[in-house]
Short mmCIF file of C-alpha atoms (C1' of nucleotides) in Angstrom, two decimals:
data_model
loop_
_atom_site.label_atom_id
_atom_site.label_comp_id
_atom_site.label_asym_id
_atom_site.label_seq_id
_atom_site.Cartn_x
_atom_site.Cartn_y
_atom_site.Cartn_z
CA MET A 1 -29.15 7.54 -3.64
CA SER A 2 -30.30 6.37 -0.10
CA ALA A 3 -28.60 7.90 3.16
CA THR A 4 -26.87 4.77 4.28
CA ASN A 5 -25.04 4.00 0.85
CA GLU A 6 -24.42 7.62 1.03
CA ARG A 7 -22.48 7.27 4.35
CA LEU A 8 -21.08 3.68 2.95
CA LEU A 9 -19.19 5.47 0.42
CA ASP A 10 -18.11 8.64 2.72
CA ALA A 11 -16.40 5.82 5.08
CA ALA A 12 -14.65 3.53 2.27
CA GLU A 13 -13.20 6.72 0.86
CA ASN A 14 -11.97 7.91 3.68
CA GLY A 15 -10.36 4.48 4.54
CA ILE A 16 -9.10 3.97 1.06
CA ARG A 17 -7.46 7.63 1.54
CA LEU A 18 -5.92 6.99 4.65
CA SER A 19 -4.53 3.90 4.98
CA GLY A 20 -4.94 1.66 1.09
CA TYR A 21 -8.03 -0.79 -0.92
CA HIS A 22 -6.29 -3.01 0.78
CA ALA A 23 -6.39 -2.16 4.45
CA VAL A 24 -10.74 -1.20 4.29
CA SER A 25 -12.79 -3.96 5.10
CA PHE A 26 -16.64 -4.42 4.58
CA ARG A 27 -16.61 -5.04 8.08
CA ASP A 28 -14.88 -2.17 9.15
CA LEU A 29 -17.51 0.15 7.27
CA ALA A 30 -20.71 -1.92 8.68
CA ASP A 31 -18.89 -1.01 12.44
CA GLU A 32 -18.66 2.37 11.52
CA LEU A 33 -22.57 2.64 10.20
CA GLY A 34 -23.42 0.48 12.47
CA ILE A 35 -25.17 -1.99 10.23
CA LYS A 36 -23.90 -5.61 9.48
CA SER A 37 -21.18 -6.08 6.77
CA SER A 38 -23.73 -8.51 5.47
CA SER A 39 -26.08 -5.62 4.74
CA VAL A 40 -22.46 -3.79 3.22
CA HIS A 41 -23.27 -6.35 0.53
CA TYR A 42 -26.36 -5.40 -0.16
CA TYR A 43 -25.35 -2.04 -1.71
CA TYR A 44 -21.94 -3.12 -3.16
CA ARG A 45 -22.39 -7.30 -4.24
CA GLN A 46 -18.54 -7.28 -4.39
CA LYS A 47 -15.77 -4.67 -3.09
CA GLU A 48 -14.33 -4.66 -6.02
CA ASP A 49 -18.30 -2.87 -7.32
CA LEU A 50 -17.64 -0.05 -4.54
CA GLY A 51 -14.03 0.52 -5.72
CA VAL A 52 -15.76 1.23 -8.60
CA ALA A 53 -19.03 3.64 -7.58
CA LEU A 54 -16.70 5.48 -5.10
CA VAL A 55 -14.07 6.52 -8.09
CA ASP A 56 -16.91 7.69 -10.10
CA ARG A 57 -18.64 9.62 -7.57
CA TYR A 58 -14.91 10.83 -6.98
CA SER A 59 -14.21 11.60 -10.42
CA LYS A 60 -17.54 13.55 -11.18
CA ARG A 61 -17.40 15.93 -8.28
CA PHE A 62 -13.84 16.47 -8.63
CA PHE A 63 -14.78 17.84 -12.23
CA ALA A 64 -17.87 19.37 -10.86
CA ASP A 65 -15.29 21.19 -8.75
CA VAL A 66 -12.75 21.63 -10.99
CA GLU A 67 -15.25 23.58 -13.90
CA LYS A 68 -16.90 25.73 -10.81
CA ARG A 69 -13.15 26.98 -9.55
CA ALA A 70 -12.46 27.71 -13.05
CA GLU A 71 -15.32 29.57 -14.35
CA THR A 72 -14.39 33.01 -12.72
CA ALA A 73 -11.32 32.28 -13.86
CA GLY A 74 -9.56 34.86 -16.93
CA THR A 75 -6.65 33.86 -18.05
CA ASP A 76 -5.34 30.53 -18.53
CA GLU A 77 -2.86 30.77 -15.95
CA GLU A 78 -5.77 31.86 -13.28
CA ARG A 79 -7.67 27.95 -14.31
CA LEU A 80 -4.17 25.87 -13.97
CA ARG A 81 -4.04 27.17 -10.45
CA ALA A 82 -8.63 26.73 -10.00
CA PHE A 83 -7.26 23.24 -10.86
CA CYS A 84 -4.44 23.12 -8.70
CA GLN A 85 -6.91 24.85 -5.85
CA THR A 86 -9.34 21.43 -6.87
CA TYR A 87 -6.82 18.89 -5.52
CA ARG A 88 -5.03 21.44 -2.27
CA ASN A 89 -8.69 21.41 -1.34
CA ALA A 90 -8.98 17.49 -1.52
CA LEU A 91 -5.86 17.26 0.48
CA THR A 92 -6.48 20.29 3.68
CA GLY A 93 -9.76 20.18 3.80
CA SER A 94 -9.85 16.01 4.85
CA ASP A 95 -6.23 15.45 5.26
CA ARG A 96 -6.40 12.41 3.11
CA ILE A 97 -3.72 11.94 -0.47
CA CYS A 98 -6.18 11.85 -3.56
CA LEU A 99 -8.44 9.21 -3.92
CA CYS A 100 -6.95 8.36 -7.24
CA GLY A 101 -3.18 8.40 -5.68
CA MET A 102 -3.53 5.88 -3.32
CA LEU A 103 -5.58 3.86 -6.19
CA GLY A 104 -2.56 4.18 -8.56
CA ALA A 105 0.13 3.60 -6.93
CA GLU A 106 -1.74 0.32 -5.77
CA THR A 107 -3.01 0.12 -8.91
CA CYS A 108 -1.31 -3.74 -9.94
CA GLY A 109 -3.11 -5.41 -7.01
CA LEU A 110 -6.69 -3.70 -7.95
CA PRO A 111 -9.36 -5.62 -9.94
CA LYS A 112 -9.20 -4.76 -13.47
CA ALA A 113 -12.30 -2.10 -13.94
CA LEU A 114 -11.09 -0.67 -11.20
CA ALA A 115 -7.59 0.66 -12.56
CA ASP A 116 -8.64 1.33 -14.99
CA ARG A 117 -11.13 3.79 -13.62
CA VAL A 118 -7.95 5.35 -12.23
CA GLU A 119 -6.50 5.35 -15.27
CA ALA A 120 -9.28 7.16 -17.04
CA PHE A 121 -9.22 9.53 -14.44
CA PHE A 122 -6.03 10.81 -14.81
CA ASN A 123 -6.38 10.99 -18.33
CA ALA A 124 -8.54 13.07 -18.34
CA ASN A 125 -6.78 14.79 -15.55
CA ILE A 126 -3.87 15.26 -17.90
CA ALA A 127 -6.42 16.08 -21.04
CA TRP A 128 -7.95 19.19 -18.29
CA ILE A 129 -4.61 20.66 -17.68
CA SER A 130 -3.45 20.79 -21.26
CA ASP A 131 -6.36 22.34 -22.67
CA ALA A 132 -5.57 25.07 -20.05
CA LEU A 133 -2.17 25.22 -21.09
CA ASN A 134 -0.97 28.13 -23.09
CA ALA A 135 -1.85 27.91 -26.58
CA ASP A 136 1.49 29.21 -28.32
CA MET A 137 2.77 25.30 -26.74
CA PRO A 138 3.66 22.80 -28.83
CA ALA A 139 1.11 20.36 -28.58
CA ASP A 140 3.75 17.46 -27.57
CA LYS A 141 5.14 20.27 -25.08
CA ARG A 142 1.45 20.84 -23.65
CA ALA A 143 0.78 17.11 -22.85
CA ALA A 144 4.56 16.38 -21.11
CA ARG A 145 3.81 19.84 -18.47
CA ALA A 146 0.30 18.56 -18.23
CA ALA A 147 1.91 14.91 -16.74
CA GLN A 148 4.19 17.09 -15.12
CA ILE A 149 1.86 19.45 -13.34
CA LEU A 150 -0.73 16.27 -12.78
CA ALA A 151 2.47 14.25 -11.11
CA THR A 152 3.67 17.51 -9.10
CA LEU A 153 0.60 17.25 -7.93
CA GLN A 154 -0.31 13.53 -6.45
CA GLY A 155 3.38 13.26 -5.11
CA ALA A 156 3.41 16.65 -3.48
CA MET A 157 0.04 15.41 -1.30
CA MET A 158 1.68 11.99 -0.52
CA VAL A 159 5.16 13.63 0.23
CA ALA A 160 3.07 16.32 2.73
CA THR A 161 1.01 13.98 4.65
CA SER A 162 4.48 11.58 4.84
CA LEU A 163 6.15 14.41 6.47
CA LYS A 164 2.66 15.57 8.09
CA LYS A 165 3.78 19.13 6.88
CA HIS A 166 0.73 20.45 5.39
CA ARG A 167 2.05 23.47 3.76
CA LEU A 168 4.50 21.21 2.31
CA PHE A 169 2.27 21.14 -0.64
CA ASP A 170 1.40 24.48 -0.86
CA ASP A 171 5.22 25.45 -1.18
CA ILE A 172 5.19 22.57 -3.85
CA VAL A 173 2.19 23.64 -6.04
CA GLY A 174 3.47 27.38 -5.41
CA ALA A 175 7.30 26.98 -6.84
CA LEU A 176 5.22 25.07 -9.66
CA PHE A 177 3.77 28.85 -10.69
CA GLU A 178 7.20 31.04 -9.82
CA LYS A 179 7.66 33.28 -13.06
CA PRO A 180 11.88 31.98 -13.62
CA LYS A 181 14.13 35.67 -13.28
CA SER A 182 14.76 37.32 -16.17
CA MET B 1 23.01 -12.29 6.14
CA SER B 2 21.54 -16.38 4.45
CA ALA B 3 20.99 -16.66 0.51
CA THR B 4 17.14 -17.25 1.81
CA ASN B 5 16.88 -13.96 4.12
CA GLU B 6 18.01 -11.83 0.95
CA ARG B 7 15.33 -13.71 -1.41
CA LEU B 8 12.91 -12.73 1.16
CA LEU B 9 13.62 -9.10 1.20
CA ASP B 10 13.53 -8.88 -2.50
CA ALA B 11 10.50 -11.58 -2.53
CA ALA B 12 8.40 -8.80 0.21
CA GLU B 13 9.89 -5.27 -1.42
CA ASN B 14 8.78 -6.49 -5.11
CA GLY B 15 6.05 -7.26 -3.51
CA ILE B 16 5.10 -4.12 -1.74
CA ARG B 17 5.93 -2.16 -4.23
CA LEU B 18 3.39 -3.46 -6.93
CA SER B 19 0.62 -3.64 -4.82
CA GLY B 20 1.40 -2.16 -1.33
CA TYR B 21 1.89 -3.12 2.98
CA HIS B 22 -1.13 -4.82 2.78
CA ALA B 23 -1.89 -7.07 -0.37
CA VAL B 24 1.73 -8.95 0.65
CA SER B 25 1.13 -12.02 3.01
CA PHE B 26 3.90 -14.09 4.61
CA ARG B 27 2.52 -17.24 3.48
CA ASP B 28 2.58 -15.54 -0.49
CA LEU B 29 6.08 -15.20 0.14
CA ALA B 30 7.20 -18.64 1.33
CA ASP B 31 5.09 -20.03 -1.56
CA GLU B 32 7.62 -17.65 -3.34
CA LEU B 33 10.53 -19.09 -1.85
CA GLY B 34 8.93 -22.06 -1.15
CA ILE B 35 9.40 -22.49 2.23
CA LYS B 36 6.70 -21.97 4.70
CA SER B 37 5.62 -18.69 6.05
CA SER B 38 6.25 -20.30 9.66
CA SER B 39 9.61 -20.13 7.94
CA VAL B 40 9.50 -16.51 7.56
CA HIS B 41 8.67 -15.62 11.49
CA TYR B 42 11.63 -17.36 11.51
CA TYR B 43 14.08 -14.22 9.97
CA TYR B 44 11.19 -11.27 10.91
CA ARG B 45 8.94 -11.97 14.00
CA GLN B 46 7.14 -10.06 12.89
CA LYS B 47 5.55 -8.45 10.15
CA GLU B 48 6.52 -4.60 11.02
CA ASP B 49 9.88 -6.37 11.44
CA LEU B 50 10.02 -7.18 7.83
CA GLY B 51 8.77 -3.70 6.68
CA VAL B 52 11.48 -1.55 8.61
CA ALA B 53 14.44 -3.95 7.51
CA LEU B 54 12.89 -3.53 4.21
CA VAL B 55 12.79 0.35 4.56
CA ASP B 56 16.41 0.21 5.99
CA ARG B 57 18.28 -1.84 3.33
CA TYR B 58 16.58 -0.20 0.90
CA SER B 59 17.71 3.42 1.67
CA LYS B 60 21.21 1.75 2.23
CA ARG B 61 21.17 1.09 -1.58
CA PHE B 62 19.37 3.91 -2.54
CA PHE B 63 21.47 6.49 -0.99
CA ALA B 64 24.55 4.40 -2.76
CA ASP B 65 23.23 4.21 -5.74
CA VAL B 66 23.06 8.28 -5.57
CA GLU B 67 26.08 8.79 -4.48
CA LYS B 68 28.27 6.32 -6.71
CA ARG B 69 26.26 8.65 -9.36
CA ALA B 70 26.71 11.66 -8.57
CA GLU B 71 30.48 10.66 -7.76
CA THR B 72 31.63 12.32 -11.89
CA ALA B 73 29.39 14.82 -12.08
CA GLY B 74 30.32 18.12 -11.93
CA THR B 75 28.13 20.94 -11.81
CA ASP B 76 25.42 20.77 -9.60
CA GLU B 77 22.72 20.13 -12.40
CA GLU B 78 24.83 16.93 -13.59
CA ARG B 79 24.80 15.68 -9.40
CA LEU B 80 20.47 16.79 -9.32
CA ARG B 81 20.61 14.53 -13.25
CA ALA B 82 22.40 11.90 -11.14
CA PHE B 83 19.63 12.09 -8.16
CA CYS B 84 16.95 11.83 -10.84
CA GLN B 85 18.92 8.47 -12.79
CA THR B 86 18.68 6.69 -9.67
CA TYR B 87 14.61 7.10 -9.10
CA ARG B 88 15.00 6.38 -13.30
CA ASN B 89 16.28 3.32 -12.43
CA ALA B 90 13.98 1.73 -9.60
CA LEU B 91 11.35 2.04 -11.89
CA THR B 92 12.55 1.44 -15.61
CA GLY B 93 14.20 -1.68 -14.20
CA SER B 94 12.10 -2.83 -12.49
CA ASP B 95 8.39 -1.30 -13.84
CA ARG B 96 7.57 -0.86 -10.01
CA ILE B 97 7.37 2.52 -8.02
CA CYS B 98 9.44 3.52 -5.08
CA LEU B 99 8.78 1.64 -2.01
CA CYS B 100 8.96 4.13 0.49
CA GLY B 101 6.65 6.39 -2.67
CA MET B 102 4.21 2.98 -1.75
CA LEU B 103 4.89 3.18 1.74
CA GLY B 104 4.37 7.47 1.81
CA ALA B 105 0.77 6.78 0.87
CA GLU B 106 -0.01 4.13 2.98
CA THR B 107 1.27 5.94 5.96
CA CYS B 108 -2.22 6.30 7.90
CA GLY B 109 -2.43 2.81 7.93
CA LEU B 110 1.21 1.39 9.15
CA PRO B 111 3.33 0.14 12.35
CA LYS B 112 4.57 2.92 13.72
CA ALA B 113 7.82 2.22 13.21
CA LEU B 114 7.91 1.78 9.63
CA ALA B 115 5.89 5.61 9.02
CA ASP B 116 8.87 6.85 10.75
CA ARG B 117 11.51 5.20 8.47
CA VAL B 118 9.45 6.27 5.56
CA GLU B 119 9.53 10.08 6.85
CA ALA B 120 13.63 9.56 7.19
CA PHE B 121 13.84 8.50 4.36
CA PHE B 122 12.04 11.34 2.93
CA ASN B 123 14.09 13.73 5.15
CA ALA B 124 16.99 12.38 3.37
CA ASN B 125 16.07 13.01 0.18
CA ILE B 126 14.80 16.67 0.47
CA ALA B 127 17.56 17.29 2.47
CA TRP B 128 20.07 15.69 -0.26
CA ILE B 129 19.04 17.81 -3.40
CA SER B 130 18.42 21.16 -1.38
CA ASP B 131 22.71 20.43 -0.96
CA ALA B 132 22.95 19.73 -4.52
CA LEU B 133 20.52 22.81 -5.44
CA ASN B 134 22.67 26.00 -6.40
CA ALA B 135 24.28 27.52 -3.32
CA ASP B 136 23.03 31.13 -4.22
CA MET B 137 19.46 30.43 -3.96
CA PRO B 138 18.11 31.47 -0.21
CA ALA B 139 17.94 28.52 2.46
CA ASP B 140 13.76 28.30 2.60
CA LYS B 141 13.65 28.65 -1.14
CA ARG B 142 16.38 25.57 -2.02
CA ALA B 143 14.14 23.23 0.24
CA ALA B 144 10.68 23.90 -0.93
CA ARG B 145 12.45 23.51 -4.72
CA ALA B 146 14.19 19.89 -3.62
CA ALA B 147 10.51 18.67 -2.27
CA GLN B 148 9.37 20.37 -5.46
CA ILE B 149 11.75 17.55 -7.37
CA LEU B 150 11.04 15.31 -4.70
CA ALA B 151 7.67 15.55 -5.29
CA THR B 152 7.59 14.96 -9.07
CA LEU B 153 10.16 12.43 -8.93
CA GLN B 154 7.42 9.96 -6.67
CA GLY B 155 4.17 11.32 -8.72
CA ALA B 156 5.93 10.46 -11.94
CA MET B 157 6.88 7.12 -10.85
CA MET B 158 3.07 6.60 -9.86
CA VAL B 159 1.04 8.26 -12.65
CA ALA B 160 3.84 6.58 -14.98
CA THR B 161 3.46 2.89 -13.96
CA SER B 162 -0.52 4.34 -13.65
CA LEU B 163 -1.21 4.97 -17.09
CA LYS B 164 1.38 1.72 -18.09
CA LYS B 165 3.76 4.51 -20.03
CA HIS B 166 6.91 4.42 -18.65
CA ARG B 167 8.38 6.99 -21.40
CA LEU B 168 6.06 9.81 -18.78
CA PHE B 169 8.42 9.56 -16.27
CA ASP B 170 10.92 10.67 -18.77
CA ASP B 171 9.25 13.29 -20.20
CA ILE B 172 7.72 14.45 -17.27
CA VAL B 173 11.24 14.34 -15.23
CA GLY B 174 13.20 16.06 -18.26
CA ALA B 175 10.23 19.07 -18.18
CA LEU B 176 11.40 19.19 -14.38
CA PHE B 177 15.16 20.47 -16.12
CA GLU B 178 14.09 22.51 -18.76
CA LYS B 179 15.85 26.60 -19.85
CA PRO B 180 12.66 29.17 -19.35
CA LYS B 181 13.19 30.14 -22.62
CA SER B 182 14.52 33.46 -22.94
"C1'" DT C 1 37.61 -38.83 20.73
"C1'" DG C 2 33.12 -39.12 21.66
"C1'" DT C 3 29.98 -36.32 23.93
"C1'" DT C 4 27.29 -32.97 25.51
"C1'" DA C 5 25.27 -28.09 24.37
"C1'" DC C 6 23.72 -25.03 21.55
"C1'" DC C 7 22.64 -22.49 16.69
"C1'" DT C 8 20.74 -22.55 12.46
"C1'" DA C 9 17.19 -23.60 9.53
"C1'" DT C 10 13.19 -25.39 9.06
"C1'" DC C 11 8.85 -28.09 9.18
"C1'" DT C 12 4.21 -29.35 10.69
"C1'" DA C 13 1.07 -28.08 12.87
"C1'" DA C 14 -2.29 -24.88 15.08
"C1'" DC C 15 -4.36 -20.39 17.13
"C1'" DG C 16 -8.02 -16.43 16.98
"C1'" DA C 17 -9.39 -13.33 14.07
"C1'" DT C 18 -10.49 -11.58 10.34
"C1'" DA C 19 -11.46 -11.60 5.11
"C1'" DG C 20 -15.28 -11.39 1.41
"C1'" DA C 21 -19.25 -13.50 0.19
"C1'" DT C 22 -23.79 -15.58 0.06
"C1'" DA C 23 -28.66 -17.46 1.92
"C1'" DG C 24 -32.71 -16.91 3.70
"C1'" DA C 25 -35.89 -14.59 7.37
"C1'" DC C 26 -37.81 -10.76 8.85
"C1'" DA C 27 -39.92 -5.88 8.99
"C1'" DC C 28 -41.70 -1.94 7.29
"C1'" DA C 29 -43.00 1.28 3.41
"C1'" DA C 30 -45.88 1.80 -0.82
"C1'" DT D 1 -48.32 -7.76 -2.76
"C1'" DT D 2 -44.07 -6.02 -3.76
"C1'" DG D 3 -39.45 -4.22 -3.28
"C1'" DT D 4 -36.45 -1.98 -0.04
"C1'" DG D 5 -33.74 -2.84 3.25
"C1'" DT D 6 -31.63 -5.08 7.70
"C1'" DC D 7 -31.00 -9.16 9.88
"C1'" DT D 8 -28.96 -13.74 11.90
"C1'" DA D 9 -26.17 -17.47 10.65
"C1'" DT D 10 -23.02 -19.02 8.29
"C1'" DC D 11 -19.45 -20.42 5.02
"C1'" DT D 12 -14.52 -21.10 2.84
"C1'" DA D 13 -10.37 -18.77 3.10
"C1'" DT D 14 -6.58 -16.13 4.46
"C1'" DC D 15 -4.30 -13.92 7.85
"C1'" DG D 16 -0.33 -12.98 11.44
"C1'" DT D 17 1.06 -15.75 14.44
"C1'" DT D 18 2.92 -19.20 17.77
"C1'" DA D 19 4.64 -23.67 19.74
"C1'" DG D 20 6.72 -27.35 19.49
"C1'" DA D 21 9.53 -30.76 16.82
"C1'" DT D 22 13.12 -32.22 13.83
"C1'" DA D 23 17.39 -32.02 11.53
"C1'" DG D 24 22.21 -30.83 10.51
"C1'" DG D 25 25.83 -28.60 11.93
"C1'" DT D 26 29.24 -26.41 14.75
"C1'" DA D 27 32.30 -25.36 19.26
"C1'" DA D 28 32.95 -26.57 23.66
"C1'" DC D 29 35.28 -29.99 27.03
"C1'" DA D 30 36.14 -34.45 29.40
#
DNA sequence: TGTTACCTATCTAACGATAGATAGACACAA
DNA sequence: TTGTGTCTATCTATCGTTAGATAGGTAACA
């Protein structure tokens, strides 16, 4: 992949994570890179293609990061914390919500191929978390708990950036791990 | 407020909750109502004004519904459940995520006046939930727990609609109230 | 009563800006 | 010479927005 292509994906990812799919235009991306918008079409024939490539790269990087962090984790809870840390890093490293969080909200207004990738990302998230949950939890409860963790992470990013209080993300996710007083 | 004005707000709210602020145009709204886009400008000079009016109406209706449901609630937990029920009804009654959930994700791409209203909506949410939380919880933990509940609700709407599994919302929110096994 | 003035709600028509997209030429490197 | 990457130039469609006309209703006034 060429350097320009990579810069293109970077710019598009930033823009979408900040303001949404429909708020990002080929012209803006081209201007940011110092090229012409027709050159953007050279890399991605349609905007939809750019979106799909974006989610693919994002998803690949995301799970690579999760796996890397989970490698050194001993317990189930440590694996879960590693997962949440990937989200946290995505937020605090860029002040932007998850790419798929944004696209997930916009689902109904997206090209089908793009919406399908986002759906796949979420399903993979839930599958990963389910695996990390304590095995003595019944299977159906594991799925619900996994979905809850995913929803909390996504919602926490959205609320925290919207309120411009990034610490809120930590507070929210921290409460997720709190042991109930016995 | 005239009937046309009301239909206008309805159409705009539906569109934004489905696909986002930038995906909704005055022309589309006008077409849906069977009027001209210039007539939309008669009611709202700028798109920003329409957005602000939309959040104001949404917020007013939202808290009216919450209060109505909470009226008959005896315990703190019942009040909280009433709050969540308002969200659930917004989702299942329309297959759309929260208006402010969508706008919150798009915050960085919105006119400031609009982003401010969304922020105010979330702050009011957190304040309401905090009040409903058990008073013997320390104040700072109440705020974190309130933010967590809000984030979970918002995230649950997004994930559930994105995966087209609306039952998932109930599973997620249900897990929020689950008593830990002692 | 008749007239004048304003208000409401809509229209036609157009503005400049921007959207996504395409065709074809050019330069350069393998 | 073939492919890669970028350009110029352009297209059609749509964006938010504005100006100005029109018709009907209401209210004040002579």
